[in-house]
XYZ file of C-alpha atoms in Angstrom:
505
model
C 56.715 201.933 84.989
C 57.919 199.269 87.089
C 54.504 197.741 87.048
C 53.779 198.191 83.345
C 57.050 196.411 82.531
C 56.347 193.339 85.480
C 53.017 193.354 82.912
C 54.519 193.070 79.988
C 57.183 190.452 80.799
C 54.027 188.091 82.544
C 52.336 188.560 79.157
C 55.554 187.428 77.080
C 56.432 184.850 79.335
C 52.317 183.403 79.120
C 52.502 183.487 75.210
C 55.474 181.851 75.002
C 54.501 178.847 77.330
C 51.281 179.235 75.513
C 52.421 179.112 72.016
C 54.814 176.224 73.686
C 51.969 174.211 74.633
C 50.362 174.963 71.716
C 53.305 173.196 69.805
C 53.677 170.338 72.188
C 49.716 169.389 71.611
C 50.214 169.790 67.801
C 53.263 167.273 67.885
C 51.469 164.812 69.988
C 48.141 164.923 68.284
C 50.512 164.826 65.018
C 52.122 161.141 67.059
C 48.740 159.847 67.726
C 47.502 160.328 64.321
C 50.374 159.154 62.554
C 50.439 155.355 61.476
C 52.465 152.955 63.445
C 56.005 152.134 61.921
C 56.984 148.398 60.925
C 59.805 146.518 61.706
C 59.693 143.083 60.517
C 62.403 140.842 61.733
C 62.716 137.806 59.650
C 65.390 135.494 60.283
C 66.282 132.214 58.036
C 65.582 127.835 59.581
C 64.977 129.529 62.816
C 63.022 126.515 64.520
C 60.444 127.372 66.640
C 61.618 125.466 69.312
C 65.339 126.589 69.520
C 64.784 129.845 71.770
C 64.994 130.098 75.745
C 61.672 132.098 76.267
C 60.373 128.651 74.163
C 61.837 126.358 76.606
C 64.670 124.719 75.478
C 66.904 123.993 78.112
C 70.430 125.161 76.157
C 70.606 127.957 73.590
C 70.930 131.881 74.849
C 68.469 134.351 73.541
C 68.890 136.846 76.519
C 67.281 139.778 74.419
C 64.283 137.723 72.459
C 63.419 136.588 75.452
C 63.079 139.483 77.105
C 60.928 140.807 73.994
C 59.154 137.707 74.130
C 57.670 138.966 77.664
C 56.896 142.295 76.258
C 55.107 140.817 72.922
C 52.215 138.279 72.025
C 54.020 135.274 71.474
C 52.404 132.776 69.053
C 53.544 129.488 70.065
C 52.037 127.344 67.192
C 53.246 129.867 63.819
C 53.825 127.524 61.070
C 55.330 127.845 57.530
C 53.230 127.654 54.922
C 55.574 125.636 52.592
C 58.812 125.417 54.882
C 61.590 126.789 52.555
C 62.813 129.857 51.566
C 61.205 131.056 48.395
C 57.367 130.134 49.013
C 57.440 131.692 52.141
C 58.523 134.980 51.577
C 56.226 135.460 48.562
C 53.289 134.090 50.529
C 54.203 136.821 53.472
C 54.701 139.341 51.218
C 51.004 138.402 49.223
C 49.007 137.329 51.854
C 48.705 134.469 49.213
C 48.681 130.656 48.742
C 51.569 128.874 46.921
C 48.952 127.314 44.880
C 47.704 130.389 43.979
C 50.660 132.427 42.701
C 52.972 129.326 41.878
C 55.812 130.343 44.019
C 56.277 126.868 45.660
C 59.671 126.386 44.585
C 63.386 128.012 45.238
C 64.887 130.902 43.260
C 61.887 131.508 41.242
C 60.709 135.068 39.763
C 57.624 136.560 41.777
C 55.986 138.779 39.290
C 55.737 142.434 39.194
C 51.585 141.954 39.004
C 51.525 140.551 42.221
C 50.643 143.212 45.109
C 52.643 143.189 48.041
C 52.703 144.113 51.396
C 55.319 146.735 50.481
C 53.267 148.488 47.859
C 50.508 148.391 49.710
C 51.500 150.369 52.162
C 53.923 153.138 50.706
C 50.551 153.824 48.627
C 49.503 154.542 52.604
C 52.402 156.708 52.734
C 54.856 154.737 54.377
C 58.838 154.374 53.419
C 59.974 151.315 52.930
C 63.287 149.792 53.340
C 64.521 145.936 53.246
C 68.222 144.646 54.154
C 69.789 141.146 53.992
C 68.026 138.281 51.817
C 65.346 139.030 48.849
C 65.204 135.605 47.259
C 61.843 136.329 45.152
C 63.913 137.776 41.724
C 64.958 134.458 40.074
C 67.597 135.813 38.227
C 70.443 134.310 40.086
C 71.470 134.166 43.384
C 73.673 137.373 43.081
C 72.675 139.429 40.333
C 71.688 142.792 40.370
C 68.437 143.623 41.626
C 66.708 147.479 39.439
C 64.556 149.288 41.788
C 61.186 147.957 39.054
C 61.923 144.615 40.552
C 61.914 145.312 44.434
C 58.034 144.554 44.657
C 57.594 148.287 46.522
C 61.044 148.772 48.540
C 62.696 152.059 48.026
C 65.322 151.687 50.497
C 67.298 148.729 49.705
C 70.773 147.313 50.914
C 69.923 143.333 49.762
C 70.940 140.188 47.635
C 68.887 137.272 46.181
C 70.926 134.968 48.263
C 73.914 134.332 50.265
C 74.691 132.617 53.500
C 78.511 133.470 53.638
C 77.947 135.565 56.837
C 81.457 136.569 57.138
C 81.573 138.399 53.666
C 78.173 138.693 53.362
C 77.113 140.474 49.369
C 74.776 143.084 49.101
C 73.549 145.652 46.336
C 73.287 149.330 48.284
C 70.003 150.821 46.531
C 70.689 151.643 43.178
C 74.853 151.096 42.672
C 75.140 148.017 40.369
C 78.376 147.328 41.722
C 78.533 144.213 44.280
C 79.445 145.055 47.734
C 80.705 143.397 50.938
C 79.370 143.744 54.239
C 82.740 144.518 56.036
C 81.816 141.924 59.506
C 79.912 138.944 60.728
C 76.644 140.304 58.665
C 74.246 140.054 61.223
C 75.664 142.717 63.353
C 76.591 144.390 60.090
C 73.255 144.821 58.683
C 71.392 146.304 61.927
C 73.507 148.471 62.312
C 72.791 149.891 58.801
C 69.004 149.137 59.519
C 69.692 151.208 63.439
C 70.850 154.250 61.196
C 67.729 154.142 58.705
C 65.694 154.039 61.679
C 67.366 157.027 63.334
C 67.385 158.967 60.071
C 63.808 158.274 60.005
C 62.378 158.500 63.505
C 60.778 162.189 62.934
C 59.584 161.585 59.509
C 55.796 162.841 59.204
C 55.613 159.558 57.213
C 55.912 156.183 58.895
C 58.293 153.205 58.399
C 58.136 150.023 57.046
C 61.734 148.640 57.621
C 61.744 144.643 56.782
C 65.327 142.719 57.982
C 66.223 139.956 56.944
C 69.002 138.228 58.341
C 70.269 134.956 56.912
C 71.173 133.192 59.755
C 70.694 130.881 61.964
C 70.683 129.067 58.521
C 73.674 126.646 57.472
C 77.114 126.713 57.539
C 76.726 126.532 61.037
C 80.495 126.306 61.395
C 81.125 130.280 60.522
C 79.276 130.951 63.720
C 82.013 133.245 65.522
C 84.010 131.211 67.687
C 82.877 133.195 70.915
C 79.478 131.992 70.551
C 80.448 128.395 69.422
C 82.441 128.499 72.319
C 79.516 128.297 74.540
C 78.190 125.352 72.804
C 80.183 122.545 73.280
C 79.030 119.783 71.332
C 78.995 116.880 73.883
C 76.851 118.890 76.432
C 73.870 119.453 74.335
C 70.508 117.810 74.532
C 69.190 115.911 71.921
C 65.741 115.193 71.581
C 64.451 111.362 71.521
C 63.197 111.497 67.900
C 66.612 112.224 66.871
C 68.090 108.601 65.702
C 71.093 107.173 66.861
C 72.692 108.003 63.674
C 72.325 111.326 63.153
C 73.066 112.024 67.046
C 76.888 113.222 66.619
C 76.140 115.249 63.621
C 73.384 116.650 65.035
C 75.387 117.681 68.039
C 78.413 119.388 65.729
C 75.724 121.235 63.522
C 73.541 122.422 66.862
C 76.511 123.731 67.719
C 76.962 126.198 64.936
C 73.280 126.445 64.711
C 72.473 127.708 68.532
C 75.741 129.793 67.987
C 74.363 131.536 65.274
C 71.091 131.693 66.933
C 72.574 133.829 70.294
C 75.056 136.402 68.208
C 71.879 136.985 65.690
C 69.820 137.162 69.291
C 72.113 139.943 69.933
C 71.602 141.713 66.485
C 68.495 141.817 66.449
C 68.608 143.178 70.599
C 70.313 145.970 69.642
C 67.475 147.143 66.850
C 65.363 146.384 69.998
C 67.448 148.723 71.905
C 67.389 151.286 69.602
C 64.038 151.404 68.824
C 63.452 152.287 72.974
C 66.570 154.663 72.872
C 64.613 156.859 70.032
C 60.518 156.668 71.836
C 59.250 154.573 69.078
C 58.182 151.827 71.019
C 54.516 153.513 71.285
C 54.197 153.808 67.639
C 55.705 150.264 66.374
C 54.705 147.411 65.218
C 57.862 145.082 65.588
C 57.375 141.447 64.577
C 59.595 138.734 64.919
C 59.397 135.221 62.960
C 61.843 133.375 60.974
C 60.665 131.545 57.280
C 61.109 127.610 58.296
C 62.945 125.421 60.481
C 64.940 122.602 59.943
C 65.058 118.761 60.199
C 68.411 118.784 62.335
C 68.281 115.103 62.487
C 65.074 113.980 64.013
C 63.138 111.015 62.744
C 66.661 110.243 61.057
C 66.063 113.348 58.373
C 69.640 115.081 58.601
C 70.110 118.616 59.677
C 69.489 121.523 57.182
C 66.683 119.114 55.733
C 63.291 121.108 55.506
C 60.231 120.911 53.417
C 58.671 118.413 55.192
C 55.567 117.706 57.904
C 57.426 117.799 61.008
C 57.028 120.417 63.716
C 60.806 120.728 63.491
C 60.176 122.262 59.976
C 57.175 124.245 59.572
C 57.272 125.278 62.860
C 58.560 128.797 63.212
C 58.563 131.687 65.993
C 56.111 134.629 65.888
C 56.711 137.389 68.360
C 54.496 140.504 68.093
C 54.875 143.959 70.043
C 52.004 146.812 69.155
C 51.147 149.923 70.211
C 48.297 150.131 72.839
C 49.713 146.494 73.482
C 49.071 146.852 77.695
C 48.324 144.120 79.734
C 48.742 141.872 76.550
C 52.547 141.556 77.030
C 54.159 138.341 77.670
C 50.709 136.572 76.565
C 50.700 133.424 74.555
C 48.254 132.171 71.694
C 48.118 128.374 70.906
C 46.064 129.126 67.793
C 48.206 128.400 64.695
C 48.984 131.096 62.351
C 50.036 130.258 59.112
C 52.247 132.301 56.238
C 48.945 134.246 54.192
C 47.840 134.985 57.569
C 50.387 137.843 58.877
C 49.863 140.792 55.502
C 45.925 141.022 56.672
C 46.470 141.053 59.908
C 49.375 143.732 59.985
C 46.866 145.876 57.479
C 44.005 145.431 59.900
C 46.138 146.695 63.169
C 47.024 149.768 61.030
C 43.332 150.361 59.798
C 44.669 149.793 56.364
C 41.763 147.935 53.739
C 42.779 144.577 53.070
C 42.239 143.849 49.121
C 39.783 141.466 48.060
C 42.512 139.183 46.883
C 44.416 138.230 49.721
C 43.762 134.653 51.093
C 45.381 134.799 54.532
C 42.532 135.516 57.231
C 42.766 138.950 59.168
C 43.848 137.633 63.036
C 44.318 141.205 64.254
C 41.425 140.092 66.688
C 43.967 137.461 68.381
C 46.754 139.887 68.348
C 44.878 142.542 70.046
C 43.005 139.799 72.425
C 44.521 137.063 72.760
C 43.047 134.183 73.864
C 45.211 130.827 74.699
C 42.296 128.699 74.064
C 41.177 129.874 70.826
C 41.436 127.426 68.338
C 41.933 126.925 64.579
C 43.296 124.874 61.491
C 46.244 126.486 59.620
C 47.029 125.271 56.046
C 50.480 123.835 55.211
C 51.647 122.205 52.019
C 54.177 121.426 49.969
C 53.804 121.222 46.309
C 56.483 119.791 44.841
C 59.193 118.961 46.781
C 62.741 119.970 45.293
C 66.611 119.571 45.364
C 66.881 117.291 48.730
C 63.554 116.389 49.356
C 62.343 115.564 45.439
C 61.812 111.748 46.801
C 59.294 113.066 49.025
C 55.963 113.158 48.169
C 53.602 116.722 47.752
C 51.868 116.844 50.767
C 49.065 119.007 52.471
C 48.573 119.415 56.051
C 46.412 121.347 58.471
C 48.064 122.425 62.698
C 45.310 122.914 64.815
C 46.682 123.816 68.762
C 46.864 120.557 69.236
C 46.649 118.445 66.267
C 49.006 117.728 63.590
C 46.882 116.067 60.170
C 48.351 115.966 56.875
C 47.751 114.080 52.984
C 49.891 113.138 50.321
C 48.062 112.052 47.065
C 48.141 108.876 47.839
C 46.088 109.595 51.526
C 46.400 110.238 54.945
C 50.004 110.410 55.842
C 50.214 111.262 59.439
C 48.347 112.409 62.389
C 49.982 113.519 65.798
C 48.587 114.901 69.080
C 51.141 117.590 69.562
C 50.659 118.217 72.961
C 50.577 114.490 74.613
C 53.269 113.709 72.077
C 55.386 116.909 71.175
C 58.347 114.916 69.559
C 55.447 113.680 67.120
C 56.559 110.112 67.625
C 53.267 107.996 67.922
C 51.344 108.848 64.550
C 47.930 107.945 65.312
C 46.685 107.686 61.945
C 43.818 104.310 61.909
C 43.615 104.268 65.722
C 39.897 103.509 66.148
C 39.992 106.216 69.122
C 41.184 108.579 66.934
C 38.771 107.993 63.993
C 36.492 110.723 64.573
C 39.296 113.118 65.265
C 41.665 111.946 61.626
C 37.865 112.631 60.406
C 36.972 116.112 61.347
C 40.346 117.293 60.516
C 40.401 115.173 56.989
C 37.107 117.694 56.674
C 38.750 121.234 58.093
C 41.602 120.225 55.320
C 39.386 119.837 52.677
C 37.625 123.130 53.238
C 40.871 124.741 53.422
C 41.900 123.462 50.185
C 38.645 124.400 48.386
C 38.651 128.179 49.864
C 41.584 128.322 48.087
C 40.343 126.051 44.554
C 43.573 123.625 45.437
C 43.046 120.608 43.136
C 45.991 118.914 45.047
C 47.580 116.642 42.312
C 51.288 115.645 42.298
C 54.163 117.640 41.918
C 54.216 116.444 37.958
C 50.992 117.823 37.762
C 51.959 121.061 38.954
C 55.346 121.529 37.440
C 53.005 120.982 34.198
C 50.594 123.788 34.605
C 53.120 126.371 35.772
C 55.662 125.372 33.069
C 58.458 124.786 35.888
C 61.830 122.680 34.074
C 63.960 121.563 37.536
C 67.568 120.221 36.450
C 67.470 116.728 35.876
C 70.170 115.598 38.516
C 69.977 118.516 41.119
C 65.987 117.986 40.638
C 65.731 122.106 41.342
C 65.117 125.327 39.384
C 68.923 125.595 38.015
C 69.796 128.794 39.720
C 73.518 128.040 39.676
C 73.159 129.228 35.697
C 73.952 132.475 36.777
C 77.930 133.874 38.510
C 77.895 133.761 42.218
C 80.948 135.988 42.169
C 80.123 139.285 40.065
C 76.296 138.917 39.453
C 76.765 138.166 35.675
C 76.232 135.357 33.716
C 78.512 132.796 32.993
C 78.649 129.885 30.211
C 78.575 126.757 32.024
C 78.005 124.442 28.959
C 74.727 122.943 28.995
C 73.135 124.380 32.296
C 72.054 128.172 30.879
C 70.254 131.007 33.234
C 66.646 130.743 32.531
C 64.778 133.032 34.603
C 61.273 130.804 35.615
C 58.263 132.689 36.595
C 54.772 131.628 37.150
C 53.984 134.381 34.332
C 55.566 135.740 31.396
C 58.236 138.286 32.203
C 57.708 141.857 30.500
């Protein structure tokens, strides 16, 4: 009996630890089979060159650059059109400017256009977005219904808002204006660190997409314990800033690198979190910022964008994949440009990029990268707006090293980025450099036809999208609509038109 029972308790014990195993292989091969989740990290002016894994010599980014030595780090991202707007509809497209007319501020992207959201919840994925939308056009704080959240179901957002210390926010689909209750950075991840908790088992993937306003102006909310390790008179200032923008450059890097190192620390703790809960196997996590800012070199005062200059349209790009290997900490000096990011993030999760989409598919580079692999990514400005509308429309092509670009009147400026990287010696009608202005004046020109760009002035385009800017603000009039409560106000002759490049239904 003694024996029989020793039997039967061996055969229990085997099928448990068989049916165990069992399980454990059915989770894992349900892991591996499962698509990798998203978390896109997009932060607002965030120049390229003000982090410490990019070299500069004062502002503390403990935790990005930590990330940036477990990620692909591509050191020559630019913006396609460096502002707000026309960036984020051009990452969220995989589309030109010129081709969906959102190449100005606090326009209306329409619902027709397909988005990297919609494209993949039809994959299956959930998809969430915090902090700043800025693609509805119907004021800067009104209400946002789910039918105009271009494929985000989760949603805890506002057009616009850079008042970081009551930062505004609609939570999903209450119409009533909220108030996130700290400094909104720290506020927001840790709303975006519960969604991904919540979330973390789900049979269905993630797409979770944060963006956080800062480092953008006022830099003088910064909290005092991180402006307190800036003080003003012990910062460097680079020699294409002039002599009179020097002090205010130093008071705004201030606020701007504090900003910088308590939104480093944000977005370390999704970082964190994302290790805590085993994702980091099955994640995509990208982190880039929209457009950088002027902050006082070649005399152009700080929060100035829009234009040319590295200091604008140059923006970080840190990517960590699964499978990612020995490819940590590796660098690419191939540009990347806005259109380019939706194909590639489709292609590294074997999702079919549609026939539409203009960016090119640089999932190759991601997986392999290769710091001598070269190319020629398209920036432009259409019409330049608001602070900039004295500056001509421009188009412009970054190669690793070269920086070409056109205004309708010609060649505007060409700088060898890496002999000069303060862009101070433009080289354009140097009779060494002939051949050089030449081949690039060529890649520019393809560029623009791949794309059926007719490049004509800002009047010209204004015309053929039916854009009206405010005659003295020389901008799409967004201040037609309350800032306060989200409805709209009479302001005498200023009155809310929403401005789309196509009819609103």
């Amino acid at each position: 009996m003694k024996r029989v029972t020793l039997l039967i308790i061996v055969s229990l014990i085997t099928f448990i630890s068989c049916k165990e195993s069992q399980k454990e292989k059915e989770t894992e091969a349900k892991t591996n089979s499962k698509k990798p989740n998203i978390v896109y990290i997009l932060t607002d002016q965030w120049r390229g060159s003000a982090l410490g894994y990019a070299g500069n010599p004062d502002v503390k980014t403990p935790n990005l650059d930590v990330f940036a030595k477990e990620s692909v780090n591509f050191t020559n991202t630019v913006s396609v059109t460096p502002v707000c707007t026309p960036h984020r509809a051009a990452l969220l497209t995989g589309k030109f400017p010129t081709t969906t007319g959102m190449f100005l501020n606090d326009l209306y992207m329409p619902a027709e256009e397909l988005t990297m959201a919609e494209i993949f919840k039809a994959e299956g994925y959930n998809t969430a977005y915090w902090g700043k939308w800025h693609l509805d056009g119907h004021g800067r704080s009104t209400y946002i219904p789910k039918e105009r959240r271009q494929g985000f179901d989760f949603w805890k957002a506002l057009e616009c808002s850079h008042n970081y210390t009551k930062m505004p926010y609609y939570d999903n689909d209450n119409p009533e204006l909220k108030h996130w209750d700290e400094y909104s950075p720290f506020a927001i991840v840790k709303d975006a660190n519960k969604y991904i908790s919540e979330h973390a088992n789900d049979e269905s993937p993630f797409l979770a997409f944060i963006a956080l306003g800062t480092p953008h102006y006022p830099h003088n909310s910064a909290p005092k314990k991180y402006k307190d390790m800036y003080p003003p008179e012990s910062l460097t200032i680079n020699p294409n800033v002039t002599k009179e923008q020097v002090d205010r450059s130093r008071k705004e890097l201030q606020g701007y690198y504090a900003h910088a190192t308590a939104t480093d620390e944000a977005i370390g703790s999704v970082l964190d979190k994302i290790k805590e809960l085993g994702l980091s196997d099955n994640t995509i996590i990208i982190f880039s910022a929209d457009h950088g800012e002027m902050m006082g070199a070649h005399g152009v005062k700080a929060f100035t964008k829009q234009l040319a200059w590295d200091e604008s349209i140059r923006v970080p790009f840190l990517i960590h994949y699964p499978s990612i290997g020995n490819n940590k900490g590796t660098t690419v000096n191939a540009p990347i440009t806005t259109p380019d990011i939706l194909p590639s993030l489709l292609a590294l999760t074997n999702i079919k990029i549609p026939e539409d989409i203009e960016g090119e598919n640089l999932s190759g580079l991601v997986k392999n990268p290769d710091p001598n692999a070269d190319r020629a990514a398209l920036v432009m400005n259409v019409a330049p707006f608001g602070a900039n509308f004295k500056d001509p429309a421009y188009r412009a092509v970054r190669t690793k090293q070269y920086t070409y670009a056109r205004t309708p009147d010609g060649p505007s400026m060409l700088f060898d980025n890496v002999n000069d990287p303060y862009q101070m010696n433009n080289l354009l009608g140097k009779a060494e450099f002939e051949a050089i202005q030449k081949d690039l004046d060529s890649k520019l020109n393809s560029q623009l036809v791949a794309i059926n760009d007719e490049f004509g002035t800002r009047d010209d385009f204004l015309k053929k999208w039916n854009y009206k800017l405010d005659e003295e603000k020389h901008a799409i009039p967004y201040w037609g609509f309350n800032e306060d409560t989200g409805n709209n106000k009479d302001i005498g002759n200023i009155k809310p038109v929403v401005q789309s490049p196509k009819p609103i239904k």
